[in-house]
Coordinates of C-alpha atoms in Angstrom, one line a residue:
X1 CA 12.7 12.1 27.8
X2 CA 14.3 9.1 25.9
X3 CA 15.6 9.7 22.5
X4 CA 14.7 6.5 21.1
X5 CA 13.7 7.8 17.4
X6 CA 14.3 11.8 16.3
X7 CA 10.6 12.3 16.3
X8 CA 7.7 10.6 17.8
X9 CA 4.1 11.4 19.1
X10 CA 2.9 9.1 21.8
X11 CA -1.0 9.2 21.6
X12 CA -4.1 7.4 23.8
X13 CA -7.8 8.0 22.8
X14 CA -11.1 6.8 25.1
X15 CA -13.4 5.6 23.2
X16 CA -17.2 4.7 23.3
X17 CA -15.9 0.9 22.3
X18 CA -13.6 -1.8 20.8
X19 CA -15.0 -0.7 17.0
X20 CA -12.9 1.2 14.8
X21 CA -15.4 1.3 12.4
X22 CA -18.2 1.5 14.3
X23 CA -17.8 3.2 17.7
X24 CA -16.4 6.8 18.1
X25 CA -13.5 8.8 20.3
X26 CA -13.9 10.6 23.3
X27 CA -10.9 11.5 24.5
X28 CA -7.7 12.4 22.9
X29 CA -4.1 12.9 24.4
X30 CA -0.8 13.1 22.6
X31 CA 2.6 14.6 23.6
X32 CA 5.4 14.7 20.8
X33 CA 8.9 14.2 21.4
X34 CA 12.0 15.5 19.6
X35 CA 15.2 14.6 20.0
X36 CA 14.8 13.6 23.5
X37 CA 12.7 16.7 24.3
X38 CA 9.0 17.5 24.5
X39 CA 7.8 19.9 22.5
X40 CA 4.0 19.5 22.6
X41 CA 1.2 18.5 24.9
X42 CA -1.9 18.4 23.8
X43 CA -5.7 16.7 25.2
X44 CA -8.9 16.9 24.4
X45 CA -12.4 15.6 25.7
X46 CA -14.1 14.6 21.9
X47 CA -18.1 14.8 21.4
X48 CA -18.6 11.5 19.9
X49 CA -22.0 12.3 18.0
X50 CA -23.6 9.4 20.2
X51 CA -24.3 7.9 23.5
X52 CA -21.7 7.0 25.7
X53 CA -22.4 3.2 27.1
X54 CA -22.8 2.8 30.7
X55 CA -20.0 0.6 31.3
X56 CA -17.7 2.9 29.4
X57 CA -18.6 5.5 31.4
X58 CA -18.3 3.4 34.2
X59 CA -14.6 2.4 33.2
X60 CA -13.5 5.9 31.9
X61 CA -15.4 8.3 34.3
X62 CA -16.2 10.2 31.0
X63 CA -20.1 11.0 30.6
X64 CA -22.9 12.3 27.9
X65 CA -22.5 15.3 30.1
X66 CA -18.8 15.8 29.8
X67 CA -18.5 15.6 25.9
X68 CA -21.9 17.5 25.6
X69 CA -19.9 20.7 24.2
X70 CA -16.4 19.0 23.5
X71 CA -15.5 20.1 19.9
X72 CA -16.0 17.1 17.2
X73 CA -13.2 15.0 16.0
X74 CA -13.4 17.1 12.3
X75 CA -12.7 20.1 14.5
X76 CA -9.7 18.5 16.8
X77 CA -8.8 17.3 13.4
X78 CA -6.0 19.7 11.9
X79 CA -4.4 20.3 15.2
X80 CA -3.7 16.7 15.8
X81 CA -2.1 16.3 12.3
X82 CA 0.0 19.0 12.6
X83 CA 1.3 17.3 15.7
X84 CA 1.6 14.1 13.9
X85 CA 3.8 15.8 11.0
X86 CA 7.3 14.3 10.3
X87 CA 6.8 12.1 13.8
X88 CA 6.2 8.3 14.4
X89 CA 2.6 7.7 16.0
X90 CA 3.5 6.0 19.4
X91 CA 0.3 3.7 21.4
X92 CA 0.3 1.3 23.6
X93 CA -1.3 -1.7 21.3
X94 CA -1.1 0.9 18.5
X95 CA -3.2 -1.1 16.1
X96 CA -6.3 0.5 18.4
X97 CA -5.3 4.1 18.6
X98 CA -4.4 4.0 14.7
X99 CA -7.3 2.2 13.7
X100 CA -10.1 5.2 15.0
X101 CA -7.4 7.6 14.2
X102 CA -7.5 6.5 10.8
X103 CA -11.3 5.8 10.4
X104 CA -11.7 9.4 11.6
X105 CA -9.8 10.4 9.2
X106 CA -11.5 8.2 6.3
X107 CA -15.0 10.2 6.9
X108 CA -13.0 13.2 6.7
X109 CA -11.6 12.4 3.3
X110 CA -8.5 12.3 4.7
X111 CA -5.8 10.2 4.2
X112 CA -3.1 9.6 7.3
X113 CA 0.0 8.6 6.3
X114 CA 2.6 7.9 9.2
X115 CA 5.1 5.0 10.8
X116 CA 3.6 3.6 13.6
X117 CA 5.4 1.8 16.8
X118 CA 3.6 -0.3 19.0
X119 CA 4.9 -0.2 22.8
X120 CA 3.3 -3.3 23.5
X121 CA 5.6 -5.2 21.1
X122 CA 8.7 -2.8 22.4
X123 CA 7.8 -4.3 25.8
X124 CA 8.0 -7.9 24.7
X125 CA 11.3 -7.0 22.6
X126 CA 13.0 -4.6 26.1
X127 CA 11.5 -7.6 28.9
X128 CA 10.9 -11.1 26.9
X129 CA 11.5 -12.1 30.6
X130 CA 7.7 -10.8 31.5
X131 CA 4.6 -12.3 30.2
X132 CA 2.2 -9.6 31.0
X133 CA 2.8 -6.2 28.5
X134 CA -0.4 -4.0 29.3
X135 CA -0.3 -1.3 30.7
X136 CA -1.6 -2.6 34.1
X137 CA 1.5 -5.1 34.0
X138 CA 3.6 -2.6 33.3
X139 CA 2.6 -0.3 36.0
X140 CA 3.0 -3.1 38.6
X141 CA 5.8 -4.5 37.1
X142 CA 8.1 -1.7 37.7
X143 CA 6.2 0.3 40.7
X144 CA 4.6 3.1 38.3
X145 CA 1.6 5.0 39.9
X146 CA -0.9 6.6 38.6
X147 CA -4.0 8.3 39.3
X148 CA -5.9 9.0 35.6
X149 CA -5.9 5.4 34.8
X150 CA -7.6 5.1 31.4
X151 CA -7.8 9.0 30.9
X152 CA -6.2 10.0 27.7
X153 CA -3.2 11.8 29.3
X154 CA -3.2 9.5 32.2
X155 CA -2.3 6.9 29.9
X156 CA 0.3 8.6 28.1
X157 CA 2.0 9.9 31.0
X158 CA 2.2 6.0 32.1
X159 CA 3.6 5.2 28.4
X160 CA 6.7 8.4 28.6
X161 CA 7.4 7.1 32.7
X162 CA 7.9 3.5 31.3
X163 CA 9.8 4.8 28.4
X164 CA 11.9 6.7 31.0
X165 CA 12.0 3.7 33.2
X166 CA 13.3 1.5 30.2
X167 CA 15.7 4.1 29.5
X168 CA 17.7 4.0 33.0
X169 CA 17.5 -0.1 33.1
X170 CA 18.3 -1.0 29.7
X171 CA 20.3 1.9 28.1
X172 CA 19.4 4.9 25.7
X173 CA 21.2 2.6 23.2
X174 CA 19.3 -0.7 23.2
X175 CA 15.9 1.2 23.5
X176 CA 17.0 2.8 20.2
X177 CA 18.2 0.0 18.6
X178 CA 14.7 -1.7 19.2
X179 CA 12.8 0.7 18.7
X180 CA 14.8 1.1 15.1
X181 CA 14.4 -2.7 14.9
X182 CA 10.1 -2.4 15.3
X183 CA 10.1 0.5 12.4
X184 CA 12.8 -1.5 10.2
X185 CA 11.1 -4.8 10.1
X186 CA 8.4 -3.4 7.8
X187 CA 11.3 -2.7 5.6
X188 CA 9.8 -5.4 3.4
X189 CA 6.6 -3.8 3.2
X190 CA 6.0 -2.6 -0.6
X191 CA 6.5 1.5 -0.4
X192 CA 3.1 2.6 -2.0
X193 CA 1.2 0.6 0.3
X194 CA -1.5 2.9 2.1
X195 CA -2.6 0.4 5.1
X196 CA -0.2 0.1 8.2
X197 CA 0.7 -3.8 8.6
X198 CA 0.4 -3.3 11.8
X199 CA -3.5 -2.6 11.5
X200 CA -4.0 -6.5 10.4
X201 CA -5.1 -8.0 13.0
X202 CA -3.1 -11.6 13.9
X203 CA -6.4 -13.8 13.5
X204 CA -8.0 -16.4 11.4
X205 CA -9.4 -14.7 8.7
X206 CA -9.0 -13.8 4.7
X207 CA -7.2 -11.1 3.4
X208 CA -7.4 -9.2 0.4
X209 CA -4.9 -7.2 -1.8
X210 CA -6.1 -4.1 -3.8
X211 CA -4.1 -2.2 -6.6
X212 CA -5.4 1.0 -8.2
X213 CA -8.3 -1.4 -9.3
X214 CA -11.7 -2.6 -7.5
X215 CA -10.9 -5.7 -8.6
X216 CA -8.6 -7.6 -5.7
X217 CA -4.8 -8.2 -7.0
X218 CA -5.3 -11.2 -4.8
X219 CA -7.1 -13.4 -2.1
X220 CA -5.6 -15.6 0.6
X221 CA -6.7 -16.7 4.1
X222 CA -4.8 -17.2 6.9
X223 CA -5.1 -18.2 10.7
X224 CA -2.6 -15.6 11.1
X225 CA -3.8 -12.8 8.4
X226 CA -0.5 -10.1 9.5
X227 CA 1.8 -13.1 9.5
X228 CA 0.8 -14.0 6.3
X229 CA 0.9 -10.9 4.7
X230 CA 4.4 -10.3 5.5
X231 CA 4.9 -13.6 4.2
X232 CA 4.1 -12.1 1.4
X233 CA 6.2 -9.0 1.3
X234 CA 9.0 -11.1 2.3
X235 CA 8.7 -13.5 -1.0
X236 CA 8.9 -11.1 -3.4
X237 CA 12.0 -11.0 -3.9
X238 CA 12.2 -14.5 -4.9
X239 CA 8.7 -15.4 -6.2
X240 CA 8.5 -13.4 -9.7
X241 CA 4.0 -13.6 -8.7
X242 CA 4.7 -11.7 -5.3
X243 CA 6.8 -8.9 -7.3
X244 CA 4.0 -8.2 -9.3
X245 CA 1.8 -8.1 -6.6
X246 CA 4.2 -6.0 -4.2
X247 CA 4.6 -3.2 -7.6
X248 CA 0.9 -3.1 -7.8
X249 CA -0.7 -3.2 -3.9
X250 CA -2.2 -0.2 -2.6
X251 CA -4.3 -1.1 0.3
X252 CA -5.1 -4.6 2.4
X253 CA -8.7 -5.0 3.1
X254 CA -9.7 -8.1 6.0
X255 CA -12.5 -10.1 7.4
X256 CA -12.2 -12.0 9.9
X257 CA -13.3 -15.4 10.9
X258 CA -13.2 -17.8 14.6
X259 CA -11.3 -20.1 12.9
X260 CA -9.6 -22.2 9.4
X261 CA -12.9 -23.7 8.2
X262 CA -14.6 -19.8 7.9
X263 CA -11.5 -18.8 6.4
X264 CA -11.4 -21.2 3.9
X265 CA -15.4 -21.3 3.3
X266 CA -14.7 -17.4 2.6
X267 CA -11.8 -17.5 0.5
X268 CA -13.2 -19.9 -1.5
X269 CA -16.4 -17.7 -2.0
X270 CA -14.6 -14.6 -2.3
X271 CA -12.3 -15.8 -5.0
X272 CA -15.4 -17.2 -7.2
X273 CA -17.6 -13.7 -7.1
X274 CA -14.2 -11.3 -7.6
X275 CA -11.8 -13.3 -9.5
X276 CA -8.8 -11.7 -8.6
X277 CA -6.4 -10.9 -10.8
X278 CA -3.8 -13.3 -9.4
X279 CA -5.8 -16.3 -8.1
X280 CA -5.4 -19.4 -9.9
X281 CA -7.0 -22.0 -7.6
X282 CA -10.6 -21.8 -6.4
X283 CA -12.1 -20.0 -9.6
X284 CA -15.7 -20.5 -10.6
X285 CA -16.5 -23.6 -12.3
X286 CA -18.2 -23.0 -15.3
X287 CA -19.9 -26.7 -15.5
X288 CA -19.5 -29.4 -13.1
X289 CA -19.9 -32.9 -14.5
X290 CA -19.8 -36.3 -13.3
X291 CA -20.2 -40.3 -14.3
X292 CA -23.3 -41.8 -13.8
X293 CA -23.0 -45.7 -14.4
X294 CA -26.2 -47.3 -16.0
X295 CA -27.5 -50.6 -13.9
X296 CA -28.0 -52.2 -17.0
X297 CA -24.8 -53.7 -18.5
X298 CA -26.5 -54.3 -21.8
X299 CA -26.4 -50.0 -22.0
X300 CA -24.1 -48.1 -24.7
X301 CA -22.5 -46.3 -23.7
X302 CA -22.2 -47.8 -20.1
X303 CA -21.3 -44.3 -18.3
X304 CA -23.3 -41.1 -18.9
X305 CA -21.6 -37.8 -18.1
X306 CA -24.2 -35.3 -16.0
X307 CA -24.0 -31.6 -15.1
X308 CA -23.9 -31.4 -11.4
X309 CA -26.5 -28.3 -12.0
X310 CA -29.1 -30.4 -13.1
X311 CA -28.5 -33.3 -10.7
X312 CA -31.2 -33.9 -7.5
X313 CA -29.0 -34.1 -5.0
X314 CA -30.5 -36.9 -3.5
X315 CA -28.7 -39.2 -5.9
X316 CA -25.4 -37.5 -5.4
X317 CA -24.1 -41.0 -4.1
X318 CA -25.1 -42.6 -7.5
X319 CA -22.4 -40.4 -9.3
X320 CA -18.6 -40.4 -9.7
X321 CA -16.4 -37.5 -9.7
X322 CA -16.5 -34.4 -9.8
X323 CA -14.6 -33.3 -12.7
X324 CA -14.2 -29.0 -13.6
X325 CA -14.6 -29.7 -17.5
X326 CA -15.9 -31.9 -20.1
X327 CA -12.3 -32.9 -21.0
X328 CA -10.6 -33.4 -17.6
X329 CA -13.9 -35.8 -17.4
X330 CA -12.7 -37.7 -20.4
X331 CA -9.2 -38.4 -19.6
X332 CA -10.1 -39.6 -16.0
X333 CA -12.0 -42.3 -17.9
X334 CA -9.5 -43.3 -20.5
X335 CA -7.3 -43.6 -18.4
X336 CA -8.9 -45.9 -16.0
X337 CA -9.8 -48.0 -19.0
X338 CA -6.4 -48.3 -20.1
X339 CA -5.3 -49.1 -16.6
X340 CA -7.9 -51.6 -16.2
X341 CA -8.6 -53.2 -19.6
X342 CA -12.3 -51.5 -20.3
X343 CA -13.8 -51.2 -23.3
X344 CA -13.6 -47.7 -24.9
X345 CA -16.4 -48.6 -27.2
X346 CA -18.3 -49.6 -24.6
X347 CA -17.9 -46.2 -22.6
X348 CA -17.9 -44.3 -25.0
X349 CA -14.9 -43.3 -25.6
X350 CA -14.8 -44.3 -29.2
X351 CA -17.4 -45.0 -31.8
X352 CA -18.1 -48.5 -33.8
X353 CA -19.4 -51.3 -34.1
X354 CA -18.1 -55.2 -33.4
X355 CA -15.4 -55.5 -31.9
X356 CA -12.7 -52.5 -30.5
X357 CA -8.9 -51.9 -31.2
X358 CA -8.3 -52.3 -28.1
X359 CA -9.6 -56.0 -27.8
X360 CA -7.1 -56.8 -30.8
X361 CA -3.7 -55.8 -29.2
X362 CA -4.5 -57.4 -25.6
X363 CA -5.7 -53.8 -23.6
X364 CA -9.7 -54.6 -23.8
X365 CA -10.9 -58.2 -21.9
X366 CA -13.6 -58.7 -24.6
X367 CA -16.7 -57.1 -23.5
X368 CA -17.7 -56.3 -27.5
X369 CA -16.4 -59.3 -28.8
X370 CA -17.9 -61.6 -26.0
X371 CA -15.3 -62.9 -24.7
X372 CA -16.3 -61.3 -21.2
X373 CA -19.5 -61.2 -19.8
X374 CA -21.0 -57.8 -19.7
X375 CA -22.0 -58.0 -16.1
X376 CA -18.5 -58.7 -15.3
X377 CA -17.1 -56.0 -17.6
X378 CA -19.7 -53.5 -15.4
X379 CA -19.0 -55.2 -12.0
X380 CA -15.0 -54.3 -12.7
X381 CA -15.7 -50.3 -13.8
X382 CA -17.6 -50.2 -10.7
X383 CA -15.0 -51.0 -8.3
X384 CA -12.8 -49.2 -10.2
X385 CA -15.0 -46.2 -10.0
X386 CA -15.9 -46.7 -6.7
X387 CA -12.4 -44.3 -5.3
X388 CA -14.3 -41.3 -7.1
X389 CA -17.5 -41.9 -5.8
X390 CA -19.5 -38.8 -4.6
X391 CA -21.0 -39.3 -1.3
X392 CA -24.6 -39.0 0.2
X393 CA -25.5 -36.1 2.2
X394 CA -25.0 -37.8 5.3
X395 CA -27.8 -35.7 7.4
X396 CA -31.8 -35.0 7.7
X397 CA -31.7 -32.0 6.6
X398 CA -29.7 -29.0 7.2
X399 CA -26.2 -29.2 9.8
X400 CA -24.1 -26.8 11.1
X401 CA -20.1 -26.6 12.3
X402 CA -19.8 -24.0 15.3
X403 CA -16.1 -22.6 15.3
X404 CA -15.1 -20.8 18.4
X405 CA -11.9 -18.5 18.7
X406 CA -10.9 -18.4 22.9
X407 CA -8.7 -15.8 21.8
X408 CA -11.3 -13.2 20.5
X409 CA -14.2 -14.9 21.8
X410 CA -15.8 -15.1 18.2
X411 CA -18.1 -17.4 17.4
X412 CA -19.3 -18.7 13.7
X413 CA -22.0 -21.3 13.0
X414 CA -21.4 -22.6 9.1
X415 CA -25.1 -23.6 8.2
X416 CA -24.8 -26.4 5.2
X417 CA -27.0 -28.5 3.3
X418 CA -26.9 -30.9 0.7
X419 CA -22.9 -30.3 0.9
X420 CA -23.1 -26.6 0.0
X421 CA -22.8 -24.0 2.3
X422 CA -25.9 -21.9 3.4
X423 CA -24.5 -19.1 5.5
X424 CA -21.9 -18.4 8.4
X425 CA -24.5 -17.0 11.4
X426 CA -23.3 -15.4 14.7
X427 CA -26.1 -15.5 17.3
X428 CA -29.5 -17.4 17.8
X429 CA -31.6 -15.3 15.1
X430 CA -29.6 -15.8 12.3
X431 CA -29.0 -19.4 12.8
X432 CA -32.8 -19.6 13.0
X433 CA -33.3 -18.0 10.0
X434 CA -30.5 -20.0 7.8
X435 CA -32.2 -23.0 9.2
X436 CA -36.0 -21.9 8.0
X437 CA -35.1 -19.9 4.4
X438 CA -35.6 -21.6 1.5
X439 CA -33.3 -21.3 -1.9
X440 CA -31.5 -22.4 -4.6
X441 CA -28.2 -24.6 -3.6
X442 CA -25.2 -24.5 -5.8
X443 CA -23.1 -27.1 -5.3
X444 CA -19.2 -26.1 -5.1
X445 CA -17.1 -29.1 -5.8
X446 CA -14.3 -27.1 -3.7
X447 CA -16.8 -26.4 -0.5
X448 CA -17.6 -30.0 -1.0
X449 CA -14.1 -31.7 -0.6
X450 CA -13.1 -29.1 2.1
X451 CA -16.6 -30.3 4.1
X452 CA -15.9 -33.9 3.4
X453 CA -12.5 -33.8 4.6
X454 CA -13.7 -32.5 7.8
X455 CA -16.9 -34.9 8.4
X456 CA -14.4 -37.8 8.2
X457 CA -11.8 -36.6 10.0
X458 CA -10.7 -36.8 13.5
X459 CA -10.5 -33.4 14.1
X460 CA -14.4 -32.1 14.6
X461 CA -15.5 -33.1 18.0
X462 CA -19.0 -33.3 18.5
X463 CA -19.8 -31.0 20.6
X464 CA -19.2 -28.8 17.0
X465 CA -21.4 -30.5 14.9
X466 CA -25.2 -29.3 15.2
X467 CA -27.9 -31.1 13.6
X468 CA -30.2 -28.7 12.5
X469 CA -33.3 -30.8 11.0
X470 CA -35.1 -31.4 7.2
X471 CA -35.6 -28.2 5.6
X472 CA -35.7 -29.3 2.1
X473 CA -34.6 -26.7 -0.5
X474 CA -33.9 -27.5 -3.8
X475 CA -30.5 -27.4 -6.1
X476 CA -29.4 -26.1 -8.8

């Protein structure tokens, strides 16, 4: 047997699904290797605790009948980690084997701790010539037979004969030096972290970093959620924020998404009702305001500042903004009445009667000492004004962006209204009931800017957009 690490386990599990979490194992098979020789073979058929789908059974020729008196995972449980002890856990696409393996584990109260290699991306590093890297590629790619196809051991048994294989072609060397090269290039990964990189799954999605805390350390989204994570690891040696978080992470949690848009909605959510500890951006805002400019001209002041909260949000259009405090508010006006000449008295910026300061050292046209007409003075704020403008919800009623990943054939439906998001729905039910339920909107100035950048944009194609019909609700 090849040599390629001092110790290593290659494992394959059936299972009744593609769900770590939710679906259960059927079938175990692991041989161990040391030093070049094998020292342990070991299978098992797994009573799964439920019902074995047809097409599973179909694919695996494993039945209800077959596991009927297999012993339960918590009984194969001790055996397989003393086979596992001291050795790196070997699968082909080893995120799937490790995933139940460690979900297993989790309703054991068990925590598995091991290096993981992943012969699918030793495949791609040994043979970049090849596209294909399953194990049906592989087996036709360098004339391996076998007749347990998607058995446990069958499997294995194709995994150690391409290992062999890649051994005679390549040299005991290089397939050392790669496999080395897979297990070093988590080297950055921080050394109390619990959950294998390797688990993350390479999709759009959000990502969250835990210490010893339930609070998050930190939340971040990604079309690429492992990529990003090492990106991560990788920065902390030069980004003092990343070297807190690498000292402090214990565990990754993930959801994912179909696409950007869900991750960002989701972030964006995420970050408001945790607060992590090291998100600056996307916090909760703790009172929305905005301009609303008076029709009459004759008003004092001439601009009223509004809490978005208490704004119908049929006269969204009518306002200008949004601004995250009461100050940031004020400064985006004084300084567009320095830079066009307004009135502060007028605004209210500043308090007094007759004529302003401003009027006397050339930086106000007049408007309180009539020496500009007070339409005009209103006409000019209004233009000015008019590149913060809020917009109109642009739809009867409720809309909806559909998102579809080819990749993992996911498909999310953001359901918004009014500019604020209602819910993400997968299937037909749920999008009929976002569409029908009634509730309280809160408008998110963040949700709102990422929606409006996509609305007018050139990137949503129709086909994307659905127009879901009035369903009033009311805001808050």
């Amino acid at each position: 047997m090849p040599a390629m690490l001092p110790s290593y386990v290659v494992l394959d599990l059936e299972t009744t699904g593609g769900n770590a979490v939710n679906d259960r194992i059927t079938e175990i098979a692991a041989v161990r290797i040391d030093n070049g020789v094998e020292t342990a073979r070991w299978s098992s058929l797994v009573n799964p605790g439920v019902r074995i789908p047809p097409f599973i059974q179909s694919l695996t020729g494993i039945t209800d009948a077959m596991v009927e008196d297999a012993p339960t995972f918590e009984q194969l449980a001790k055996p397989l980690l003393a086979l596992l002890e001291g050795a790196v856990f070997v699968a082909h696409n080893v995120r799937f084997d490790h995933g139940f393996v460690l979900n297993e584990l989790a309703r054991l109260d068990i925590a598995l701790k091991v290096k993981t290699l992943c012969t699918v991306r030793l495949s791609r590093r040994l043979y970049p010539q090849h596209k294909g890297h399953g194990l049906d590629a592989i087996l036709q790619r360098h004339g391996l037979h076998t007749q347990a196809r998607h058995r446990a051991m069958g499997d294995v048994d194709v995994v150690l004969a391409w290992l062999d294989v890649a051994n005679r072609e390549l040299g005991a060397e290089a397939l050392a030096r790669e496999a080395q090269g897979l297990l070093q290039g988590s080297a950055a990964v921080p050394p109390m972290l619990e959950t294998p990189v390797s688990d993350i799954p390479d999709t759009p999605g959000v990502y969250l970093f835990y210490g010893e805390s339930s609070i998050p350390l930190y939340v971040g989204k990604s079309v690429t959620m492992r990529s990003r994570v090492m990106s991560h690891f990788q920065a902390s040696t030069k980004v003092a924020r990343e070297m807190r978080i690498l000292q402090e992470i214990r565990r990754v949690e993930w959801r994912e998404t179909a696409g950007e848009l869900g991750a960002l909605l989701l972030e964006s959510r995420l970050v408001k009702e945790l607060q992590p500890i090291h998100n600056r951006l996307l916090r909760r805002e703790k009172q929305l305001t905005a301009w609303k400019l008076h029709d009459d001209p004759a008003t004092r002041p001439l601009v009223q500042l509004v809490r978005l909260d208490e704004v119908d949000p049929s006269d969204m259009g009518q306002l200008y903004g949004a601004y995250r405090s009461k100050r940031q508010a004020m400064e985006a006006l004084r300084s567009l009445a320095d830079m066009h000449q307004f009135c502060p008295l007028v605004l209210g910026l500043e308090s007094g009667k007759g004529a302003c300061f401003a009027s006397q050292i050339g930086r106000c046209k007049g408007v309180c000492a009539g020496r500009e007409p007070a339409p005009l003075h209103r006409a000019r704020l209004q233009i000015a004004l008019a590149e913060h403008r809020l917009q109109s919800w642009p739809h009867a009623g409720r809309m909806g962006i559909r998102e579809h990943n080819p990749i993992t054939g996911r498909t999310d439906i953001h359901v918004f209204d009014q500019w604020c998001h209602v819910a993400t729905v997968h299937n037909e039910a749920e999008l009929q009931e976002a569409i029908a339920q009634r509730q309280v909107l809160a408008f998110d100035l963040d949700t709102y800017r990422l929606l409006v950048k996509r609305l007018t944009g050139t990137g949503l194609r129709s086909r994307e957009v659905l127009h879901l019909g009035g369903h009033p609700v009311s805001a808050a």
